[in-house]
Amino acid sequence: MAAVGSTLADRLAGGVVLGAEGYVFELERRGYVKAGAYVPEVVLDFPDAVAELHREFLRAGADVMVALTYYAHREKLRQLGRESDLEAMNRQAVRLARQVAAEGGALVAGNVCNTWAYDPQDAATAGVVRAMYAEQLGWAAEEGIDFVIAETNDYLGEALIALEVSQELGLPAMVTLATTQPAKTWDGYDYVEACKILADHGATIVGLNCDRGPATMLPLIARIREQVGCAVAAQPVGYRTDEASPTMESLRAEGAGRVFPLALDPFSCTRFEMADFAMAARDLGVNYVGICCGAGPHHVRAMAEALGRMVPASKYSPSMDLHPILGAAAPGQDPDVLDAWNVTR
Ligand SMILES: [Zn+2]
């Protein structure tokens, strides 16, 4: 790990912290999470699968192991009839993250997200959300985490509740917003303004994650970086969004319509695009650079290497000079074989 320190503050002081998320999407692809509900039942049902993905991200250079408690809150588990598994699922997720983090000196983050239970027009919902965050983060704190990531917040109001609960537990918090709307949170705050408010309330890191790909997150994060004093995070999805379709939810394939969330594959960023993003974010002064839904370990390794790091998985980074057709030995190949490879249609 390039950034070595015992606390989040130490790591931030040492340079860019590299994050890796998108666990739910990746484990869905691997057959361990049901799309639609997206509840991480895998934590209890196939813990080895979770540990393995943590390990792959760790070897690829991630500085933080994020406990897979996204959507592991009371409201979601009730829908699946697994409310009685709530505490075990949350505790186990932190244990798995801790176990793998210890293999490479990574930090461990507890994780909460938007609950879908918050309604700014109904004051009672704030209490419901607070209780859900308090129990999730209370268990995480008991198991041992370095900081909290509260993410994909559509509402500033809900994000502030997560921040307050983290502070009550004495934990630093990284609070990031979902940016599904063009300019404002669902409760009407300009994204830049919302980040300033979160910073003023004591968030250690503020910023954006999910929904937007690199191309449409960078301009917004540049404005946030200019206007907030604290550390800033940017964790885009690994999909090619653009001005016409600024979020993965708005991407459309010709003849197929909506591709979110199950047919996003043709829009996947290459490792090179994510490496370019990592450098661009670093150059803007972003302190916590990562990737969200759509992430694969190959993206994370390319990002780490673009930031100048050698990571455990760098041992197997590409050496295209060794390739029998594309590499140095290619001129010795049968010309017919080379012609077949180089044919243009
Ligand atoms: Zn995501």
Tab-separated table of C-alpha atoms and ligand atoms in Angstrom:
chain	number	residue	atom	x	y	z
A	1	MET	CA	0.000	0.000	0.000
A	2	ALA	CA	1.366	3.376	-0.928
A	3	ALA	CA	-0.456	5.381	1.713
A	4	VAL	CA	0.464	3.860	5.032
A	5	GLY	CA	-0.817	5.303	8.265
A	6	SER	CA	-2.894	4.201	11.182
A	7	THR	CA	-5.851	6.527	10.740
A	8	LEU	CA	-7.866	8.037	7.936
A	9	ALA	CA	-6.335	11.436	8.699
A	10	ASP	CA	-2.813	9.980	8.428
A	11	ARG	CA	-3.625	8.418	5.081
A	12	LEU	CA	-5.125	11.609	3.718
A	13	ALA	CA	-2.074	13.537	4.861
A	14	GLY	CA	0.106	11.036	3.004
A	15	GLY	CA	-1.512	11.525	-0.391
A	16	VAL	CA	-4.418	10.176	-2.402
A	17	VAL	CA	-6.406	7.426	-0.715
A	18	LEU	CA	-7.555	4.827	-3.253
A	19	GLY	CA	-11.043	3.427	-2.784
A	20	ALA	CA	-12.792	0.475	-4.431
A	21	GLU	CA	-16.488	-0.228	-4.185
A	22	GLY	CA	-19.255	-1.632	-6.368
A	23	TYR	CA	-19.398	-4.827	-4.307
A	24	VAL	CA	-23.127	-5.291	-4.811
A	25	PHE	CA	-22.919	-5.021	-8.610
A	26	GLU	CA	-19.894	-7.304	-8.858
A	27	LEU	CA	-21.316	-9.949	-6.522
A	28	GLU	CA	-24.615	-9.816	-8.437
A	29	ARG	CA	-22.680	-10.586	-11.624
A	30	ARG	CA	-21.016	-13.494	-9.834
A	31	GLY	CA	-24.397	-14.927	-8.805
A	32	TYR	CA	-24.423	-14.083	-5.100
A	33	VAL	CA	-26.731	-11.047	-4.924
A	34	LYS	CA	-30.266	-10.740	-6.274
A	35	ALA	CA	-30.670	-7.779	-8.620
A	36	GLY	CA	-33.668	-5.644	-7.787
A	37	ALA	CA	-33.464	-6.050	-4.026
A	38	TYR	CA	-29.636	-5.716	-4.034
A	39	VAL	CA	-29.427	-6.756	-0.393
A	40	PRO	CA	-26.024	-8.272	0.528
A	41	GLU	CA	-27.370	-11.612	1.759
A	42	VAL	CA	-24.073	-13.001	0.453
A	43	VAL	CA	-22.418	-11.784	3.666
A	44	LEU	CA	-24.135	-14.579	5.583
A	45	ASP	CA	-24.839	-17.030	2.770
A	46	PHE	CA	-21.416	-17.050	1.020
A	47	PRO	CA	-18.944	-15.150	3.216
A	48	ASP	CA	-15.970	-16.536	1.283
A	49	ALA	CA	-17.213	-14.775	-1.859
A	50	VAL	CA	-17.206	-11.445	-0.042
A	51	ALA	CA	-13.758	-12.047	1.455
A	52	GLU	CA	-12.395	-12.989	-1.973
A	53	LEU	CA	-13.635	-9.775	-3.594
A	54	HIS	CA	-12.179	-7.744	-0.697
A	55	ARG	CA	-8.894	-9.552	-1.276
A	56	GLU	CA	-8.945	-8.874	-5.019
A	57	PHE	CA	-9.456	-5.158	-4.406
A	58	LEU	CA	-6.773	-5.191	-1.697
A	59	ARG	CA	-4.256	-6.838	-4.023
A	60	ALA	CA	-5.214	-4.288	-6.696
A	61	GLY	CA	-4.239	-1.478	-4.353
A	62	ALA	CA	-7.373	-0.374	-2.518
A	63	ASP	CA	-6.443	1.425	0.696
A	64	VAL	CA	-9.843	0.817	2.310
A	65	MET	CA	-11.927	-2.307	2.781
A	66	VAL	CA	-15.557	-1.220	2.864
A	67	ALA	CA	-17.802	-3.484	4.931
A	68	LEU	CA	-20.589	-4.786	2.714
A	69	THR	CA	-23.509	-3.377	4.657
A	70	TYR	CA	-24.968	-1.391	1.751
A	71	TYR	CA	-28.752	-1.871	1.975
A	72	ALA	CA	-28.237	-4.110	5.035
A	73	HIS	CA	-30.679	-1.980	6.985
A	74	ARG	CA	-33.927	-2.855	8.722
A	75	GLU	CA	-36.268	-1.578	6.016
A	76	LYS	CA	-34.639	-3.638	3.246
A	77	LEU	CA	-34.250	-6.829	5.291
A	78	ARG	CA	-37.872	-6.658	6.329
A	79	GLN	CA	-38.870	-6.658	2.649
A	80	LEU	CA	-36.944	-9.906	2.185
A	81	GLY	CA	-38.227	-11.512	5.379
A	82	ARG	CA	-34.703	-11.547	6.840
A	83	GLU	CA	-35.078	-8.906	9.544
A	84	SER	CA	-33.891	-11.412	12.147
A	85	ASP	CA	-30.553	-11.642	10.296
A	86	LEU	CA	-29.953	-7.898	10.468
A	87	GLU	CA	-27.454	-7.789	13.312
A	88	ALA	CA	-25.577	-10.910	12.229
A	89	MET	CA	-25.310	-9.602	8.661
A	90	ASN	CA	-23.939	-6.231	9.767
A	91	ARG	CA	-21.455	-7.690	12.246
A	92	GLN	CA	-20.262	-10.374	9.843
A	93	ALA	CA	-19.709	-7.804	7.060
A	94	VAL	CA	-17.364	-5.793	9.273
A	95	ARG	CA	-15.535	-8.924	10.406
A	96	LEU	CA	-14.917	-9.968	6.793
A	97	ALA	CA	-13.611	-6.511	5.878
A	98	ARG	CA	-11.358	-6.458	8.954
A	99	GLN	CA	-10.016	-9.924	8.318
A	100	VAL	CA	-8.903	-9.060	4.758
A	101	ALA	CA	-7.774	-5.510	5.602
A	102	ALA	CA	-5.322	-7.006	8.097
A	103	GLU	CA	-3.673	-8.931	5.249
A	104	GLY	CA	-2.492	-5.691	3.678
A	105	GLY	CA	-2.694	-2.893	6.220
A	106	ALA	CA	-5.857	-1.353	4.749
A	107	LEU	CA	-8.319	0.780	6.660
A	108	VAL	CA	-11.805	-0.550	7.402
A	109	ALA	CA	-14.896	1.507	6.689
A	110	GLY	CA	-18.376	0.903	8.001
A	111	ASN	CA	-21.023	1.668	5.414
A	112	VAL	CA	-24.520	3.106	5.342
A	113	CYS	CA	-26.485	4.419	2.409
A	114	ASN	CA	-29.749	6.070	1.482
A	115	THR	CA	-32.582	4.145	3.120
A	116	TRP	CA	-35.569	4.994	0.881
A	117	ALA	CA	-37.384	5.664	4.160
A	118	TYR	CA	-36.505	9.364	4.387
A	119	ASP	CA	-39.056	11.996	3.411
A	120	PRO	CA	-38.214	15.655	4.057
A	121	GLN	CA	-41.956	16.421	4.158
A	122	ASP	CA	-42.507	13.950	7.001
A	123	ALA	CA	-40.465	14.764	10.114
A	124	ALA	CA	-41.151	11.353	11.655
A	125	THR	CA	-39.081	9.641	8.961
A	126	ALA	CA	-35.911	11.337	10.220
A	127	GLY	CA	-36.266	9.380	13.454
A	128	VAL	CA	-36.797	6.125	11.570
A	129	VAL	CA	-33.658	6.723	9.512
A	130	ARG	CA	-31.653	7.760	12.574
A	131	ALA	CA	-32.614	4.537	14.361
A	132	MET	CA	-31.564	2.442	11.357
A	133	TYR	CA	-28.195	4.191	11.080
A	134	ALA	CA	-27.652	4.026	14.846
A	135	GLU	CA	-28.097	0.285	14.982
A	136	GLN	CA	-26.012	-0.419	11.856
A	137	LEU	CA	-23.155	1.876	12.821
A	138	GLY	CA	-23.373	0.901	16.479
A	139	TRP	CA	-22.689	-2.723	15.547
A	140	ALA	CA	-19.948	-1.644	13.129
A	141	ALA	CA	-18.278	0.462	15.811
A	142	GLU	CA	-18.367	-2.474	18.243
A	143	GLU	CA	-16.750	-4.751	15.648
A	144	GLY	CA	-14.097	-2.102	14.953
A	145	ILE	CA	-14.001	0.320	12.026
A	146	ASP	CA	-11.695	3.222	11.240
A	147	PHE	CA	-14.356	5.472	9.746
A	148	VAL	CA	-17.820	5.568	8.230
A	149	ILE	CA	-18.729	5.893	4.562
A	150	ALA	CA	-22.288	7.238	4.221
A	151	GLU	CA	-23.030	7.162	0.536
A	152	THR	CA	-25.408	7.481	-2.399
A	153	ASN	CA	-27.310	10.123	-0.483
A	154	ASP	CA	-30.099	11.636	-2.569
A	155	TYR	CA	-31.118	13.956	0.272
A	156	LEU	CA	-28.787	16.280	2.153
A	157	GLY	CA	-31.114	15.859	5.145
A	158	GLU	CA	-30.586	12.117	5.232
A	159	ALA	CA	-26.812	12.528	4.757
A	160	LEU	CA	-26.677	14.851	7.752
A	161	ILE	CA	-28.377	12.231	9.916
A	162	ALA	CA	-25.698	9.685	8.981
A	163	LEU	CA	-23.006	12.248	9.784
A	164	GLU	CA	-24.536	13.025	13.177
A	165	VAL	CA	-24.816	9.344	14.092
A	166	SER	CA	-21.160	8.822	13.105
A	167	GLN	CA	-20.123	11.774	15.244
A	168	GLU	CA	-22.100	10.477	18.210
A	169	LEU	CA	-20.056	7.275	17.906
A	170	GLY	CA	-16.824	9.295	17.708
A	171	LEU	CA	-16.075	8.122	14.169
A	172	PRO	CA	-14.751	10.189	11.246
A	173	ALA	CA	-17.145	10.194	8.311
A	174	MET	CA	-16.892	10.364	4.562
A	175	VAL	CA	-20.263	11.523	3.297
A	176	THR	CA	-20.974	11.358	-0.416
A	177	LEU	CA	-23.929	12.331	-2.527
A	178	ALA	CA	-25.687	10.539	-5.341
A	179	THR	CA	-26.027	12.866	-8.312
A	180	THR	CA	-28.938	11.548	-10.302
A	181	GLN	CA	-30.334	15.047	-10.853
A	182	PRO	CA	-28.590	17.648	-13.011
A	183	ALA	CA	-27.649	20.085	-10.242
A	184	LYS	CA	-29.461	19.540	-6.958
A	185	THR	CA	-30.134	17.000	-4.224
A	186	TRP	CA	-33.684	15.700	-3.962
A	187	ASP	CA	-34.270	18.165	-1.130
A	188	GLY	CA	-33.220	21.062	-3.351
A	189	TYR	CA	-29.608	21.842	-2.429
A	190	ASP	CA	-27.092	22.551	-5.143
A	191	TYR	CA	-24.568	19.708	-4.958
A	192	VAL	CA	-21.703	22.099	-4.224
A	193	GLU	CA	-23.721	23.831	-1.514
A	194	ALA	CA	-24.709	20.466	0.000
A	195	CYS	CA	-21.038	19.440	0.214
A	196	LYS	CA	-20.171	22.741	1.883
A	197	ILE	CA	-22.899	22.179	4.469
A	198	LEU	CA	-21.646	18.643	5.156
A	199	ALA	CA	-18.110	20.013	5.549
A	200	ASP	CA	-19.349	22.745	7.891
A	201	HIS	CA	-21.044	20.071	9.990
A	202	GLY	CA	-17.730	18.278	10.425
A	203	ALA	CA	-17.533	15.609	7.738
A	204	THR	CA	-13.911	14.538	7.262
A	205	ILE	CA	-14.470	13.901	3.540
A	206	VAL	CA	-17.323	15.075	1.315
A	207	GLY	CA	-17.975	14.369	-2.337
A	208	LEU	CA	-19.749	12.183	-4.843
A	209	ASN	CA	-20.105	8.507	-5.557
A	210	CYS	CA	-22.062	6.276	-7.910
A	211	ASP	CA	-24.513	7.210	-10.691
A	212	ARG	CA	-22.123	9.292	-12.819
A	213	GLY	CA	-19.206	7.932	-14.802
A	214	PRO	CA	-15.818	9.653	-14.914
A	215	ALA	CA	-16.670	12.078	-17.722
A	216	THR	CA	-19.727	13.566	-16.029
A	217	MET	CA	-18.477	13.415	-12.449
A	218	LEU	CA	-15.208	15.267	-13.023
A	219	PRO	CA	-16.661	18.712	-13.895
A	220	LEU	CA	-18.894	18.641	-10.820
A	221	ILE	CA	-16.181	17.394	-8.493
A	222	ALA	CA	-13.880	20.146	-9.787
A	223	ARG	CA	-16.387	22.758	-8.589
A	224	ILE	CA	-16.770	20.998	-5.244
A	225	ARG	CA	-12.982	20.783	-4.813
A	226	GLU	CA	-12.690	24.526	-5.443
A	227	GLN	CA	-15.297	25.438	-2.868
A	228	VAL	CA	-14.912	23.152	0.131
A	229	GLY	CA	-12.053	23.201	2.595
A	230	CYS	CA	-12.034	19.577	3.720
A	231	ALA	CA	-10.955	16.439	1.862
A	232	VAL	CA	-12.972	15.516	-1.232
A	233	ALA	CA	-13.947	12.088	-2.601
A	234	ALA	CA	-14.855	11.055	-6.131
A	235	GLN	CA	-15.977	7.507	-6.831
A	236	PRO	CA	-17.696	7.329	-10.233
A	237	VAL	CA	-19.295	4.262	-11.735
A	238	GLY	CA	-17.152	2.428	-14.236
A	239	TYR	CA	-19.463	3.260	-17.123
A	240	ARG	CA	-19.173	5.736	-19.995
A	241	THR	CA	-21.696	8.427	-19.233
A	242	ASP	CA	-21.779	11.614	-21.294
A	243	GLU	CA	-23.534	14.949	-21.506
A	244	ALA	CA	-26.624	13.428	-23.117
A	245	SER	CA	-26.763	10.614	-20.530
A	246	PRO	CA	-24.975	11.956	-17.454
A	247	THR	CA	-25.866	9.005	-15.216
A	248	MET	CA	-25.809	5.241	-15.644
A	249	GLU	CA	-29.551	5.244	-15.034
A	250	SER	CA	-30.066	7.459	-18.079
A	251	LEU	CA	-27.882	5.460	-20.492
A	252	ARG	CA	-29.820	4.023	-23.427
A	253	ALA	CA	-28.726	1.475	-26.004
A	254	GLU	CA	-29.851	1.802	-29.578
A	255	GLY	CA	-32.905	-0.362	-30.097
A	256	ALA	CA	-32.806	-1.681	-26.538
A	257	GLY	CA	-33.805	1.351	-24.481
A	258	ARG	CA	-32.798	1.487	-20.849
A	259	VAL	CA	-29.734	-0.567	-19.970
A	260	PHE	CA	-29.611	0.116	-16.212
A	261	PRO	CA	-28.922	-1.959	-14.244
A	262	LEU	CA	-28.555	-5.290	-16.042
A	263	ALA	CA	-27.274	-4.456	-19.527
A	264	LEU	CA	-24.666	-1.793	-18.818
A	265	ASP	CA	-21.810	-3.983	-20.054
A	266	PRO	CA	-21.326	-2.278	-23.465
A	267	PHE	CA	-20.764	1.010	-21.635
A	268	SER	CA	-18.028	-0.361	-19.357
A	269	CYS	CA	-14.963	1.786	-18.975
A	270	THR	CA	-11.678	0.183	-19.855
A	271	ARG	CA	-8.887	0.019	-17.303
A	272	PHE	CA	-7.161	2.802	-19.267
A	273	GLU	CA	-10.142	5.125	-18.926
A	274	MET	CA	-10.241	4.543	-15.172
A	275	ALA	CA	-6.486	5.141	-14.962
A	276	ASP	CA	-6.997	8.456	-16.782
A	277	PHE	CA	-9.779	9.326	-14.349
A	278	ALA	CA	-7.550	8.602	-11.341
A	279	MET	CA	-4.862	10.957	-12.634
A	280	ALA	CA	-7.360	13.666	-13.563
A	281	ALA	CA	-8.994	13.496	-10.127
A	282	ARG	CA	-5.617	13.613	-8.384
A	283	ASP	CA	-4.612	16.613	-10.485
A	284	LEU	CA	-7.789	18.409	-9.413
A	285	GLY	CA	-6.794	17.863	-5.803
A	286	VAL	CA	-9.288	15.103	-5.039
A	287	ASN	CA	-8.101	13.293	-1.917
A	288	TYR	CA	-10.078	10.051	-2.057
A	289	VAL	CA	-10.166	8.594	-5.547
A	290	GLY	CA	-12.141	5.452	-6.247
A	291	ILE	CA	-14.646	3.589	-8.339
A	292	CYS	CA	-18.199	2.457	-7.605
A	293	CYS	CA	-20.630	0.216	-9.512
A	294	GLY	CA	-19.037	-1.513	-12.479
A	295	ALA	CA	-15.677	-1.774	-10.735
A	296	GLY	CA	-13.421	-4.732	-11.356
A	297	PRO	CA	-10.047	-5.376	-9.742
A	298	HIS	CA	-8.367	-4.633	-13.106
A	299	HIS	CA	-9.736	-1.076	-12.946
A	300	VAL	CA	-8.428	-0.591	-9.417
A	301	ARG	CA	-4.952	-1.910	-10.251
A	302	ALA	CA	-4.745	0.386	-13.297
A	303	MET	CA	-5.792	3.333	-11.117
A	304	ALA	CA	-3.205	2.444	-8.463
A	305	GLU	CA	-0.461	2.147	-11.061
A	306	ALA	CA	-1.516	5.425	-12.699
A	307	LEU	CA	-1.010	7.009	-9.273
A	308	GLY	CA	2.532	5.662	-9.314
A	309	ARG	CA	2.068	2.660	-7.059
A	310	MET	CA	3.266	-0.908	-7.256
A	311	VAL	CA	0.649	-3.154	-5.697
A	312	PRO	CA	0.593	-6.915	-5.041
A	313	ALA	CA	-1.378	-7.589	-8.249
A	314	SER	CA	1.195	-5.596	-10.245
A	315	LYS	CA	3.148	-8.843	-10.380
A	316	TYR	CA	0.660	-9.895	-13.064
A	317	SER	CA	0.225	-6.553	-14.829
A	318	PRO	CA	0.275	-6.793	-18.616
A	319	SER	CA	3.530	-7.432	-20.476
A	320	MET	CA	2.286	-7.186	-24.033
A	321	ASP	CA	5.815	-7.636	-25.358
A	322	LEU	CA	5.343	-11.300	-24.400
A	323	HIS	CA	2.245	-11.663	-26.570
A	324	PRO	CA	2.821	-14.089	-29.470
A	325	ILE	CA	1.080	-11.902	-32.054
A	326	LEU	CA	1.167	-8.389	-30.610
A	327	GLY	CA	4.559	-8.625	-28.958
A	328	ALA	CA	8.219	-8.471	-29.876
A	329	ALA	CA	8.223	-11.972	-31.360
A	330	ALA	CA	5.422	-11.144	-33.809
A	331	PRO	CA	7.646	-10.539	-36.876
A	332	GLY	CA	8.662	-14.188	-36.652
A	333	GLN	CA	5.056	-15.288	-37.103
A	334	ASP	CA	3.562	-16.668	-40.265
A	335	PRO	CA	2.439	-13.631	-42.354
A	336	ASP	CA	-0.959	-15.261	-42.957
A	337	VAL	CA	-1.613	-15.342	-39.210
A	338	LEU	CA	-0.663	-11.673	-38.850
A	339	ASP	CA	-2.857	-10.728	-41.818
A	340	ALA	CA	-5.833	-12.463	-40.220
A	341	TRP	CA	-5.285	-10.470	-37.015
A	342	ASN	CA	-4.853	-7.170	-38.798
A	343	VAL	CA	-7.735	-7.428	-41.242
A	344	THR	CA	-9.994	-4.368	-41.209
A	345	ARG	CA	-13.651	-4.598	-41.932
B	1	ZN	ZN	-22.374	2.537	-7.148
